[in-house]
Amino acid sequence: MSDVETRTDAPAEPFGSPRDAAATALNGIGQIYFQPNVWCGLLILAGFAVADWGMALLGVIGLAASTAAGVALRDRFPGSPDGSALRAGMHGFCGILVGAAAFTMLGAGWAGVIATVVGGLLCGPITVAFVALFAARGFAQFALPATTAPFCLVAEAVHYATEPLQEPAGALAEIDGNRFEVAVHAILSGISQVVLIDDPISGLLILVGLTVAGWRVGLAALLGSALAAGFAVAIGSSPLRDYHGLDGYSSVLVAIAMACVFLSGRWMPWVMAVIGALLAVLLERLMLGAQVPLFTWPYVLITWILLVIVRFVPGVHRAPG
């Protein structure tokens, strides 16, 4: 999701062979957590499958739809005249998240499939619109990424457009286990809730995938989720929300973004990861009062804010690329 974007009119060719197509798809799955890595993508997909095959199927359909939109739009991403950004999965990750969101709202029936396909296709032009906005005068100096903002906008539209078809959300399962087991459940579920999955086994598979992509990535994910879990309880969040990872997923993404993607340096990226993870929890608490689906908005907004701020902070440097 580290998308420094420019326009190009050269055609994108991500599907030279079935192997290329599979790599593009798995890279897109990995890009949910910023990792264009086929093994990481495969383990994240396994996390989907463990949670529910229907969710995994809708996720893949959404990924295909958003990638197809990227092909149709000729891969309007930065520094990618040969379509390398598209092959790295930059048009895929928002689509798979739309599929996951559609599943949670509508299930894996025809309504969910239609919402996923339409939503996945919309991710392409909306992403291009963010690329153009952030390349415009006044914004370009901050090199802001579109990241999951297109997914958030599309998922909000799907939510409100399909409200009559949605089943009421079920109650969260009660807390089960001793203090250590509860903490592990909360941390791993915080990692899996990035993709709208409430399952510690899925979280563990995703964490292994992130660690395969890079040990710092796995560490940042653990750090973000653990900080969020502890801080949320300290400021009065519901222990049940915390147990199911609902307080930690935005912090997971912010921590990875700051520590491993957008900033360079030895210590400062990790300092910013800690600050960002805590701020994401606070923003989520504020946004809950609005009674609208949050999706990954807390992560998106905190990441944008921090990247604007660090532009003016001496000693904090952006990563190249």
PDB file of C-alpha atoms in Angstrom:
ATOM      1  CA  MET A   1       0.000   0.000   0.000  1.00  0.00           C
ATOM      2  CA  SER A   2       3.011   2.279  -0.158  1.00  0.00           C
ATOM      3  CA  ASP A   3       1.788   4.016  -3.270  1.00  0.00           C
ATOM      4  CA  VAL A   4       3.799   7.031  -4.422  1.00  0.00           C
ATOM      5  CA  GLU A   5       1.800   7.682  -7.534  1.00  0.00           C
ATOM      6  CA  THR A   6       2.347   9.118 -11.029  1.00  0.00           C
ATOM      7  CA  ARG A   7       0.363   8.751 -14.200  1.00  0.00           C
ATOM      8  CA  THR A   8       1.390   6.670 -17.155  1.00  0.00           C
ATOM      9  CA  ASP A   9      -0.391   5.793 -20.353  1.00  0.00           C
ATOM     10  CA  ALA A  10       1.635   2.643 -20.964  1.00  0.00           C
ATOM     11  CA  PRO A  11      -0.473  -0.510 -20.838  1.00  0.00           C
ATOM     12  CA  ALA A  12      -0.152  -2.737 -17.787  1.00  0.00           C
ATOM     13  CA  GLU A  13       0.520  -6.398 -18.521  1.00  0.00           C
ATOM     14  CA  PRO A  14       0.311  -8.331 -15.240  1.00  0.00           C
ATOM     15  CA  PHE A  15      -0.919 -11.613 -16.740  1.00  0.00           C
ATOM     16  CA  GLY A  16       1.804 -12.865 -19.047  1.00  0.00           C
ATOM     17  CA  SER A  17       1.253 -16.392 -17.717  1.00  0.00           C
ATOM     18  CA  PRO A  18      -0.887 -18.171 -15.109  1.00  0.00           C
ATOM     19  CA  ARG A  19       2.072 -17.913 -12.757  1.00  0.00           C
ATOM     20  CA  ASP A  20       2.209 -14.149 -13.277  1.00  0.00           C
ATOM     21  CA  ALA A  21      -1.524 -13.886 -12.625  1.00  0.00           C
ATOM     22  CA  ALA A  22      -1.206 -15.870  -9.390  1.00  0.00           C
ATOM     23  CA  ALA A  23       1.736 -13.743  -8.254  1.00  0.00           C
ATOM     24  CA  THR A  24      -0.198 -10.541  -8.977  1.00  0.00           C
ATOM     25  CA  ALA A  25      -3.165 -11.836  -6.969  1.00  0.00           C
ATOM     26  CA  LEU A  26      -1.062 -12.947  -3.993  1.00  0.00           C
ATOM     27  CA  ASN A  27       0.894  -9.700  -4.034  1.00  0.00           C
ATOM     28  CA  GLY A  28      -2.427  -7.856  -3.897  1.00  0.00           C
ATOM     29  CA  ILE A  29      -3.469  -9.834  -0.831  1.00  0.00           C
ATOM     30  CA  GLY A  30      -0.121  -9.103   0.849  1.00  0.00           C
ATOM     31  CA  GLN A  31      -0.485  -5.401   0.068  1.00  0.00           C
ATOM     32  CA  ILE A  32      -3.304  -5.198   2.628  1.00  0.00           C
ATOM     33  CA  TYR A  33      -0.416  -5.093   5.110  1.00  0.00           C
ATOM     34  CA  PHE A  34       1.994  -3.384   2.647  1.00  0.00           C
ATOM     35  CA  GLN A  35       3.746  -6.644   1.707  1.00  0.00           C
ATOM     36  CA  PRO A  36       3.938  -7.555  -2.022  1.00  0.00           C
ATOM     37  CA  ASN A  37       5.109 -11.054  -1.180  1.00  0.00           C
ATOM     38  CA  VAL A  38       3.503 -14.194  -2.580  1.00  0.00           C
ATOM     39  CA  TRP A  39       4.120 -16.298   0.538  1.00  0.00           C
ATOM     40  CA  CYS A  40       2.737 -13.576   2.757  1.00  0.00           C
ATOM     41  CA  GLY A  41      -0.304 -13.305   0.474  1.00  0.00           C
ATOM     42  CA  LEU A  42      -0.811 -17.070   0.540  1.00  0.00           C
ATOM     43  CA  LEU A  43      -0.774 -17.170   4.346  1.00  0.00           C
ATOM     44  CA  ILE A  44      -3.193 -14.246   4.564  1.00  0.00           C
ATOM     45  CA  LEU A  45      -5.493 -16.072   2.139  1.00  0.00           C
ATOM     46  CA  ALA A  46      -5.186 -19.147   4.381  1.00  0.00           C
ATOM     47  CA  GLY A  47      -6.298 -16.916   7.247  1.00  0.00           C
ATOM     48  CA  PHE A  48      -9.403 -16.009   5.259  1.00  0.00           C
ATOM     49  CA  ALA A  49     -10.094 -19.667   4.466  1.00  0.00           C
ATOM     50  CA  VAL A  50      -9.744 -20.727   8.107  1.00  0.00           C
ATOM     51  CA  ALA A  51     -12.285 -18.095   9.104  1.00  0.00           C
ATOM     52  CA  ASP A  52     -14.783 -18.817   6.300  1.00  0.00           C
ATOM     53  CA  TRP A  53     -14.448 -20.131   2.745  1.00  0.00           C
ATOM     54  CA  GLY A  54     -17.258 -17.827   1.651  1.00  0.00           C
ATOM     55  CA  MET A  55     -15.327 -14.805   2.859  1.00  0.00           C
ATOM     56  CA  ALA A  56     -12.195 -16.045   1.110  1.00  0.00           C
ATOM     57  CA  LEU A  57     -14.156 -16.489  -2.119  1.00  0.00           C
ATOM     58  CA  LEU A  58     -15.682 -13.001  -2.013  1.00  0.00           C
ATOM     59  CA  GLY A  59     -12.262 -11.571  -1.204  1.00  0.00           C
ATOM     60  CA  VAL A  60     -10.741 -13.195  -4.285  1.00  0.00           C
ATOM     61  CA  ILE A  61     -13.655 -11.972  -6.433  1.00  0.00           C
ATOM     62  CA  GLY A  62     -13.128  -8.429  -5.129  1.00  0.00           C
ATOM     63  CA  LEU A  63      -9.407  -8.666  -5.769  1.00  0.00           C
ATOM     64  CA  ALA A  64     -10.055  -9.809  -9.357  1.00  0.00           C
ATOM     65  CA  ALA A  65     -12.547  -6.988  -9.952  1.00  0.00           C
ATOM     66  CA  SER A  66     -10.288  -4.242  -8.612  1.00  0.00           C
ATOM     67  CA  THR A  67      -7.263  -5.622 -10.474  1.00  0.00           C
ATOM     68  CA  ALA A  68      -9.318  -5.714 -13.684  1.00  0.00           C
ATOM     69  CA  ALA A  69     -10.213  -2.065 -13.097  1.00  0.00           C
ATOM     70  CA  GLY A  70      -6.505  -1.322 -12.724  1.00  0.00           C
ATOM     71  CA  VAL A  71      -5.790  -3.005 -16.050  1.00  0.00           C
ATOM     72  CA  ALA A  72      -8.587  -1.037 -17.720  1.00  0.00           C
ATOM     73  CA  LEU A  73      -7.217   2.203 -16.257  1.00  0.00           C
ATOM     74  CA  ARG A  74      -3.723   1.351 -17.532  1.00  0.00           C
ATOM     75  CA  ASP A  75      -2.185   1.256 -14.083  1.00  0.00           C
ATOM     76  CA  ARG A  76      -2.150   4.974 -13.252  1.00  0.00           C
ATOM     77  CA  PHE A  77       0.416   4.526 -10.468  1.00  0.00           C
ATOM     78  CA  PRO A  78       3.729   6.234  -9.789  1.00  0.00           C
ATOM     79  CA  GLY A  79       6.920   5.197 -11.414  1.00  0.00           C
ATOM     80  CA  SER A  80       5.256   2.259 -13.116  1.00  0.00           C
ATOM     81  CA  PRO A  81       5.423   2.703 -16.901  1.00  0.00           C
ATOM     82  CA  ASP A  82       5.655  -1.064 -17.376  1.00  0.00           C
ATOM     83  CA  GLY A  83       2.788  -1.982 -15.052  1.00  0.00           C
ATOM     84  CA  SER A  84       5.064  -3.057 -12.197  1.00  0.00           C
ATOM     85  CA  ALA A  85       2.871  -1.395  -9.571  1.00  0.00           C
ATOM     86  CA  LEU A  86      -0.132  -3.350 -10.756  1.00  0.00           C
ATOM     87  CA  ARG A  87       1.860  -6.581 -10.719  1.00  0.00           C
ATOM     88  CA  ALA A  88       2.920  -5.715  -7.182  1.00  0.00           C
ATOM     89  CA  GLY A  89      -0.749  -5.819  -6.178  1.00  0.00           C
ATOM     90  CA  MET A  90      -1.356  -2.095  -5.810  1.00  0.00           C
ATOM     91  CA  HIS A  91      -4.795  -2.343  -7.439  1.00  0.00           C
ATOM     92  CA  GLY A  92      -5.799  -5.518  -5.628  1.00  0.00           C
ATOM     93  CA  PHE A  93      -5.831  -4.955  -1.888  1.00  0.00           C
ATOM     94  CA  CYS A  94      -8.795  -2.572  -1.696  1.00  0.00           C
ATOM     95  CA  GLY A  95     -10.876  -5.023  -3.715  1.00  0.00           C
ATOM     96  CA  ILE A  96     -10.252  -7.960  -1.411  1.00  0.00           C
ATOM     97  CA  LEU A  97     -11.172  -5.783   1.566  1.00  0.00           C
ATOM     98  CA  VAL A  98     -14.414  -4.803  -0.185  1.00  0.00           C
ATOM     99  CA  GLY A  99     -15.161  -8.515  -0.634  1.00  0.00           C
ATOM    100  CA  ALA A 100     -14.522  -9.154   3.065  1.00  0.00           C
ATOM    101  CA  ALA A 101     -16.763  -6.238   4.042  1.00  0.00           C
ATOM    102  CA  ALA A 102     -19.541  -7.366   1.672  1.00  0.00           C
ATOM    103  CA  PHE A 103     -19.380 -10.830   3.245  1.00  0.00           C
ATOM    104  CA  THR A 104     -19.790  -9.433   6.756  1.00  0.00           C
ATOM    105  CA  MET A 105     -22.813  -7.402   5.621  1.00  0.00           C
ATOM    106  CA  LEU A 106     -24.522  -9.737   3.147  1.00  0.00           C
ATOM    107  CA  GLY A 107     -22.926 -13.162   3.317  1.00  0.00           C
ATOM    108  CA  ALA A 108     -21.667 -15.135   0.326  1.00  0.00           C
ATOM    109  CA  GLY A 109     -24.945 -15.173  -1.638  1.00  0.00           C
ATOM    110  CA  TRP A 110     -25.742 -13.272  -4.815  1.00  0.00           C
ATOM    111  CA  ALA A 111     -26.184  -9.957  -3.014  1.00  0.00           C
ATOM    112  CA  GLY A 112     -22.688 -10.278  -1.552  1.00  0.00           C
ATOM    113  CA  VAL A 113     -21.197 -11.288  -4.905  1.00  0.00           C
ATOM    114  CA  ILE A 114     -22.823  -8.380  -6.768  1.00  0.00           C
ATOM    115  CA  ALA A 115     -21.770  -5.880  -4.106  1.00  0.00           C
ATOM    116  CA  THR A 116     -18.222  -7.262  -4.252  1.00  0.00           C
ATOM    117  CA  VAL A 117     -17.925  -7.063  -8.027  1.00  0.00           C
ATOM    118  CA  VAL A 118     -19.386  -3.563  -8.278  1.00  0.00           C
ATOM    119  CA  GLY A 119     -17.410  -2.351  -5.276  1.00  0.00           C
ATOM    120  CA  GLY A 120     -14.176  -3.911  -6.539  1.00  0.00           C
ATOM    121  CA  LEU A 121     -14.558  -2.239  -9.917  1.00  0.00           C
ATOM    122  CA  LEU A 122     -15.209   1.119  -8.257  1.00  0.00           C
ATOM    123  CA  CYS A 123     -11.973   0.856  -6.278  1.00  0.00           C
ATOM    124  CA  GLY A 124      -9.988   1.432  -9.505  1.00  0.00           C
ATOM    125  CA  PRO A 125     -11.262   4.907 -10.463  1.00  0.00           C
ATOM    126  CA  ILE A 126     -11.523   6.020  -6.840  1.00  0.00           C
ATOM    127  CA  THR A 127      -7.884   5.053  -6.292  1.00  0.00           C
ATOM    128  CA  VAL A 128      -6.912   6.975  -9.435  1.00  0.00           C
ATOM    129  CA  ALA A 129      -8.844   9.991  -8.093  1.00  0.00           C
ATOM    130  CA  PHE A 130      -6.853   9.895  -4.842  1.00  0.00           C
ATOM    131  CA  VAL A 131      -3.632   9.558  -6.830  1.00  0.00           C
ATOM    132  CA  ALA A 132      -4.537  12.693  -8.798  1.00  0.00           C
ATOM    133  CA  LEU A 133      -5.553  14.599  -5.667  1.00  0.00           C
ATOM    134  CA  PHE A 134      -2.335  13.834  -3.804  1.00  0.00           C
ATOM    135  CA  ALA A 135      -0.243  14.677  -6.850  1.00  0.00           C
ATOM    136  CA  ALA A 136      -1.877  18.105  -7.082  1.00  0.00           C
ATOM    137  CA  ARG A 137      -0.181  21.313  -6.050  1.00  0.00           C
ATOM    138  CA  GLY A 138      -0.259  21.710  -2.284  1.00  0.00           C
ATOM    139  CA  PHE A 139      -0.495  17.980  -1.608  1.00  0.00           C
ATOM    140  CA  ALA A 140       2.457  16.679  -3.613  1.00  0.00           C
ATOM    141  CA  GLN A 141       5.036  17.815  -1.033  1.00  0.00           C
ATOM    142  CA  PHE A 142       3.616  15.326   1.488  1.00  0.00           C
ATOM    143  CA  ALA A 143       3.661  12.272  -0.832  1.00  0.00           C
ATOM    144  CA  LEU A 144       0.500  10.907   0.758  1.00  0.00           C
ATOM    145  CA  PRO A 145      -0.630   7.393  -0.193  1.00  0.00           C
ATOM    146  CA  ALA A 146      -4.183   6.547  -1.185  1.00  0.00           C
ATOM    147  CA  THR A 147      -3.784   3.396   0.941  1.00  0.00           C
ATOM    148  CA  THR A 148      -7.169   1.915   2.027  1.00  0.00           C
ATOM    149  CA  ALA A 149      -9.196   5.122   1.637  1.00  0.00           C
ATOM    150  CA  PRO A 150     -10.833   3.831  -1.603  1.00  0.00           C
ATOM    151  CA  PHE A 151     -11.907   0.682   0.236  1.00  0.00           C
ATOM    152  CA  CYS A 152     -13.374   2.736   3.088  1.00  0.00           C
ATOM    153  CA  LEU A 153     -15.421   4.910   0.712  1.00  0.00           C
ATOM    154  CA  VAL A 154     -16.697   1.949  -1.294  1.00  0.00           C
ATOM    155  CA  ALA A 155     -17.487  -0.121   1.805  1.00  0.00           C
ATOM    156  CA  GLU A 156     -19.434   2.796   3.314  1.00  0.00           C
ATOM    157  CA  ALA A 157     -21.453   3.051   0.083  1.00  0.00           C
ATOM    158  CA  VAL A 158     -22.123  -0.707   0.095  1.00  0.00           C
ATOM    159  CA  HIS A 159     -23.201  -0.523   3.742  1.00  0.00           C
ATOM    160  CA  TYR A 160     -25.785   2.204   3.193  1.00  0.00           C
ATOM    161  CA  ALA A 161     -26.971   0.897  -0.177  1.00  0.00           C
ATOM    162  CA  THR A 162     -27.678  -2.596   1.157  1.00  0.00           C
ATOM    163  CA  GLU A 163     -29.003  -1.842   4.651  1.00  0.00           C
ATOM    164  CA  PRO A 164     -32.421  -3.429   3.953  1.00  0.00           C
ATOM    165  CA  LEU A 165     -30.709  -6.696   2.979  1.00  0.00           C
ATOM    166  CA  GLN A 166     -28.405  -6.929   5.965  1.00  0.00           C
ATOM    167  CA  GLU A 167     -28.968  -9.221   8.915  1.00  0.00           C
ATOM    168  CA  PRO A 168     -28.514  -7.743  12.407  1.00  0.00           C
ATOM    169  CA  ALA A 169     -24.976  -8.268  13.682  1.00  0.00           C
ATOM    170  CA  GLY A 170     -24.646 -11.083  16.176  1.00  0.00           C
ATOM    171  CA  ALA A 171     -23.460 -10.501  19.725  1.00  0.00           C
ATOM    172  CA  LEU A 172     -19.754 -10.826  20.440  1.00  0.00           C
ATOM    173  CA  ALA A 173     -18.754 -14.109  22.071  1.00  0.00           C
ATOM    174  CA  GLU A 174     -17.966 -13.881  25.757  1.00  0.00           C
ATOM    175  CA  ILE A 175     -14.385 -13.676  26.984  1.00  0.00           C
ATOM    176  CA  ASP A 176     -12.922 -17.128  27.560  1.00  0.00           C
ATOM    177  CA  GLY A 177      -9.606 -18.106  29.152  1.00  0.00           C
ATOM    178  CA  ASN A 178      -7.086 -16.944  31.726  1.00  0.00           C
ATOM    179  CA  ARG A 179      -5.370 -13.561  31.584  1.00  0.00           C
ATOM    180  CA  PHE A 180      -2.571 -14.749  29.289  1.00  0.00           C
ATOM    181  CA  GLU A 181      -4.994 -16.479  26.904  1.00  0.00           C
ATOM    182  CA  VAL A 182      -7.197 -13.391  26.802  1.00  0.00           C
ATOM    183  CA  ALA A 183      -4.204 -11.177  25.975  1.00  0.00           C
ATOM    184  CA  VAL A 184      -3.029 -13.502  23.181  1.00  0.00           C
ATOM    185  CA  HIS A 185      -6.568 -13.691  21.773  1.00  0.00           C
ATOM    186  CA  ALA A 186      -6.863  -9.885  21.770  1.00  0.00           C
ATOM    187  CA  ILE A 187      -3.481  -9.335  20.079  1.00  0.00           C
ATOM    188  CA  LEU A 188      -3.947 -11.963  17.364  1.00  0.00           C
ATOM    189  CA  SER A 189      -7.548 -10.905  16.737  1.00  0.00           C
ATOM    190  CA  GLY A 190      -6.366  -7.303  16.371  1.00  0.00           C
ATOM    191  CA  ILE A 191      -4.123  -8.475  13.519  1.00  0.00           C
ATOM    192  CA  SER A 192      -6.920 -10.475  11.848  1.00  0.00           C
ATOM    193  CA  GLN A 193      -9.525  -7.707  12.244  1.00  0.00           C
ATOM    194  CA  VAL A 194      -7.586  -5.685   9.664  1.00  0.00           C
ATOM    195  CA  VAL A 195      -9.331  -7.980   7.169  1.00  0.00           C
ATOM    196  CA  LEU A 196     -12.582  -8.068   9.192  1.00  0.00           C
ATOM    197  CA  ILE A 197     -11.867 -11.521  10.630  1.00  0.00           C
ATOM    198  CA  ASP A 198     -12.431 -12.258  14.304  1.00  0.00           C
ATOM    199  CA  ASP A 199     -10.274 -15.345  14.741  1.00  0.00           C
ATOM    200  CA  PRO A 200      -6.940 -15.717  16.577  1.00  0.00           C
ATOM    201  CA  ILE A 201      -5.911 -18.666  14.384  1.00  0.00           C
ATOM    202  CA  SER A 202      -6.362 -16.491  11.303  1.00  0.00           C
ATOM    203  CA  GLY A 203      -4.419 -13.768  13.102  1.00  0.00           C
ATOM    204  CA  LEU A 204      -1.575 -16.195  13.782  1.00  0.00           C
ATOM    205  CA  LEU A 205      -1.437 -17.274  10.127  1.00  0.00           C
ATOM    206  CA  ILE A 206      -1.373 -13.644   9.026  1.00  0.00           C
ATOM    207  CA  LEU A 207       1.338 -12.845  11.574  1.00  0.00           C
ATOM    208  CA  VAL A 208       3.467 -15.719  10.254  1.00  0.00           C
ATOM    209  CA  GLY A 209       2.969 -14.374   6.733  1.00  0.00           C
ATOM    210  CA  LEU A 210       4.031 -10.885   7.784  1.00  0.00           C
ATOM    211  CA  THR A 211       7.105 -12.277   9.528  1.00  0.00           C
ATOM    212  CA  VAL A 212       7.994 -14.253   6.395  1.00  0.00           C
ATOM    213  CA  ALA A 213       7.855 -10.966   4.481  1.00  0.00           C
ATOM    214  CA  GLY A 214      10.149  -9.357   7.071  1.00  0.00           C
ATOM    215  CA  TRP A 215      10.735  -9.827  10.787  1.00  0.00           C
ATOM    216  CA  ARG A 216      10.349  -6.093  11.389  1.00  0.00           C
ATOM    217  CA  VAL A 217       6.917  -6.241   9.789  1.00  0.00           C
ATOM    218  CA  GLY A 218       5.813  -9.031  12.106  1.00  0.00           C
ATOM    219  CA  LEU A 219       7.235  -7.189  15.099  1.00  0.00           C
ATOM    220  CA  ALA A 220       5.481  -3.961  14.127  1.00  0.00           C
ATOM    221  CA  ALA A 221       2.153  -5.790  13.785  1.00  0.00           C
ATOM    222  CA  LEU A 222       2.558  -7.334  17.228  1.00  0.00           C
ATOM    223  CA  LEU A 223       3.614  -3.998  18.697  1.00  0.00           C
ATOM    224  CA  GLY A 224       0.658  -2.123  17.233  1.00  0.00           C
ATOM    225  CA  SER A 225      -1.904  -4.689  18.327  1.00  0.00           C
ATOM    226  CA  ALA A 226      -0.453  -5.106  21.827  1.00  0.00           C
ATOM    227  CA  LEU A 227      -0.202  -1.351  22.432  1.00  0.00           C
ATOM    228  CA  ALA A 228      -3.743  -0.826  21.216  1.00  0.00           C
ATOM    229  CA  ALA A 229      -5.123  -3.628  23.381  1.00  0.00           C
ATOM    230  CA  GLY A 230      -3.491  -2.337  26.544  1.00  0.00           C
ATOM    231  CA  PHE A 231      -4.192   1.333  25.880  1.00  0.00           C
ATOM    232  CA  ALA A 232      -7.838   0.734  24.948  1.00  0.00           C
ATOM    233  CA  VAL A 233      -8.493  -0.971  28.276  1.00  0.00           C
ATOM    234  CA  ALA A 234      -6.647   1.804  30.114  1.00  0.00           C
ATOM    235  CA  ILE A 235      -8.870   4.506  28.612  1.00  0.00           C
ATOM    236  CA  GLY A 236     -12.081   2.615  29.305  1.00  0.00           C
ATOM    237  CA  SER A 237     -12.860   0.583  26.195  1.00  0.00           C
ATOM    238  CA  SER A 238     -15.105  -2.440  26.536  1.00  0.00           C
ATOM    239  CA  PRO A 239     -12.993  -5.505  27.432  1.00  0.00           C
ATOM    240  CA  LEU A 240     -15.183  -7.482  25.023  1.00  0.00           C
ATOM    241  CA  ARG A 241     -14.286  -5.197  22.103  1.00  0.00           C
ATOM    242  CA  ASP A 242     -10.646  -5.473  23.046  1.00  0.00           C
ATOM    243  CA  TYR A 243     -10.821  -9.272  23.296  1.00  0.00           C
ATOM    244  CA  HIS A 244     -12.179  -9.478  19.750  1.00  0.00           C
ATOM    245  CA  GLY A 245      -9.502  -7.202  18.316  1.00  0.00           C
ATOM    246  CA  LEU A 246     -11.827  -4.320  17.495  1.00  0.00           C
ATOM    247  CA  ASP A 247      -9.579  -1.794  19.208  1.00  0.00           C
ATOM    248  CA  GLY A 248      -6.335  -2.919  17.611  1.00  0.00           C
ATOM    249  CA  TYR A 249      -6.581  -3.335  13.846  1.00  0.00           C
ATOM    250  CA  SER A 250      -5.995   0.300  12.847  1.00  0.00           C
ATOM    251  CA  SER A 251      -3.018   0.436  15.192  1.00  0.00           C
ATOM    252  CA  VAL A 252      -1.562  -2.653  13.504  1.00  0.00           C
ATOM    253  CA  LEU A 253      -1.581  -0.878  10.139  1.00  0.00           C
ATOM    254  CA  VAL A 254      -0.282   2.423  11.509  1.00  0.00           C
ATOM    255  CA  ALA A 255       2.595   0.663  13.276  1.00  0.00           C
ATOM    256  CA  ILE A 256       3.621  -1.190  10.116  1.00  0.00           C
ATOM    257  CA  ALA A 257       3.239   1.970   8.032  1.00  0.00           C
ATOM    258  CA  MET A 258       5.463   4.062  10.290  1.00  0.00           C
ATOM    259  CA  ALA A 259       8.058   1.457  11.291  1.00  0.00           C
ATOM    260  CA  CYS A 260       8.482  -0.407   8.003  1.00  0.00           C
ATOM    261  CA  VAL A 261       7.117   1.543   5.041  1.00  0.00           C
ATOM    262  CA  PHE A 262       7.003   5.337   5.003  1.00  0.00           C
ATOM    263  CA  LEU A 263       9.808   6.464   7.336  1.00  0.00           C
ATOM    264  CA  SER A 264      13.531   5.776   7.405  1.00  0.00           C
ATOM    265  CA  GLY A 265      15.998   5.717  10.263  1.00  0.00           C
ATOM    266  CA  ARG A 266      16.944   3.422  13.095  1.00  0.00           C
ATOM    267  CA  TRP A 267      14.786   4.534  16.000  1.00  0.00           C
ATOM    268  CA  MET A 268      12.461   7.306  14.867  1.00  0.00           C
ATOM    269  CA  PRO A 269      10.206   5.071  12.734  1.00  0.00           C
ATOM    270  CA  TRP A 270       9.539   2.929  15.794  1.00  0.00           C
ATOM    271  CA  VAL A 271       8.867   5.972  17.957  1.00  0.00           C
ATOM    272  CA  MET A 272       6.365   7.180  15.376  1.00  0.00           C
ATOM    273  CA  ALA A 273       4.866   3.675  15.237  1.00  0.00           C
ATOM    274  CA  VAL A 274       4.166   3.807  18.971  1.00  0.00           C
ATOM    275  CA  ILE A 275       2.720   7.322  18.759  1.00  0.00           C
ATOM    276  CA  GLY A 276       0.599   6.410  15.751  1.00  0.00           C
ATOM    277  CA  ALA A 277      -0.725   3.207  17.312  1.00  0.00           C
ATOM    278  CA  LEU A 278      -1.901   5.080  20.406  1.00  0.00           C
ATOM    279  CA  LEU A 279      -3.403   7.925  18.376  1.00  0.00           C
ATOM    280  CA  ALA A 280      -5.331   5.423  16.256  1.00  0.00           C
ATOM    281  CA  VAL A 281      -7.007   4.050  19.395  1.00  0.00           C
ATOM    282  CA  LEU A 282      -7.960   7.550  20.531  1.00  0.00           C
ATOM    283  CA  LEU A 283      -9.357   8.480  17.136  1.00  0.00           C
ATOM    284  CA  GLU A 284     -11.327   5.253  16.967  1.00  0.00           C
ATOM    285  CA  ARG A 285     -12.886   6.012  20.361  1.00  0.00           C
ATOM    286  CA  LEU A 286     -13.918   9.454  19.108  1.00  0.00           C
ATOM    287  CA  MET A 287     -15.308   8.111  15.829  1.00  0.00           C
ATOM    288  CA  LEU A 288     -17.394   5.412  17.520  1.00  0.00           C
ATOM    289  CA  GLY A 289     -19.753   8.124  18.692  1.00  0.00           C
ATOM    290  CA  ALA A 290     -20.665   8.928  15.091  1.00  0.00           C
ATOM    291  CA  GLN A 291     -22.455   5.551  14.757  1.00  0.00           C
ATOM    292  CA  VAL A 292     -21.042   4.870  11.279  1.00  0.00           C
ATOM    293  CA  PRO A 293     -18.915   1.909  10.147  1.00  0.00           C
ATOM    294  CA  LEU A 294     -15.280   2.726  10.861  1.00  0.00           C
ATOM    295  CA  PHE A 295     -13.549   0.196   8.613  1.00  0.00           C
ATOM    296  CA  THR A 296      -9.892   1.363   8.452  1.00  0.00           C
ATOM    297  CA  TRP A 297     -10.591   5.117   8.598  1.00  0.00           C
ATOM    298  CA  PRO A 298      -8.708   5.621  11.917  1.00  0.00           C
ATOM    299  CA  TYR A 299      -5.575   4.112  10.356  1.00  0.00           C
ATOM    300  CA  VAL A 300      -5.942   6.119   7.133  1.00  0.00           C
ATOM    301  CA  LEU A 301      -6.480   9.456   8.869  1.00  0.00           C
ATOM    302  CA  ILE A 302      -3.723   9.006  11.463  1.00  0.00           C
ATOM    303  CA  THR A 303      -1.262   7.922   8.766  1.00  0.00           C
ATOM    304  CA  TRP A 304      -2.061  10.971   6.645  1.00  0.00           C
ATOM    305  CA  ILE A 305      -1.791  13.302   9.650  1.00  0.00           C
ATOM    306  CA  LEU A 306       1.548  11.862  10.762  1.00  0.00           C
ATOM    307  CA  LEU A 307       3.029  12.014   7.254  1.00  0.00           C
ATOM    308  CA  VAL A 308       2.053  15.683   7.013  1.00  0.00           C
ATOM    309  CA  ILE A 309       3.531  16.423  10.448  1.00  0.00           C
ATOM    310  CA  VAL A 310       6.852  14.658   9.851  1.00  0.00           C
ATOM    311  CA  ARG A 311       7.354  16.822   6.767  1.00  0.00           C
ATOM    312  CA  PHE A 312       8.131  19.648   9.220  1.00  0.00           C
ATOM    313  CA  VAL A 313       9.938  17.710  11.967  1.00  0.00           C
ATOM    314  CA  PRO A 314      13.762  17.849  11.826  1.00  0.00           C
ATOM    315  CA  GLY A 315      15.409  14.456  12.067  1.00  0.00           C
ATOM    316  CA  VAL A 316      12.434  12.507  10.725  1.00  0.00           C
ATOM    317  CA  HIS A 317      12.902  11.368   7.148  1.00  0.00           C
ATOM    318  CA  ARG A 318      10.660   9.692   4.597  1.00  0.00           C
ATOM    319  CA  ALA A 319      11.740   6.382   3.151  1.00  0.00           C
ATOM    320  CA  PRO A 320      12.866   6.584  -0.477  1.00  0.00           C
ATOM    321  CA  GLY A 321      10.470   5.469  -3.203  1.00  0.00           C
TER     322      GLY A 321
END
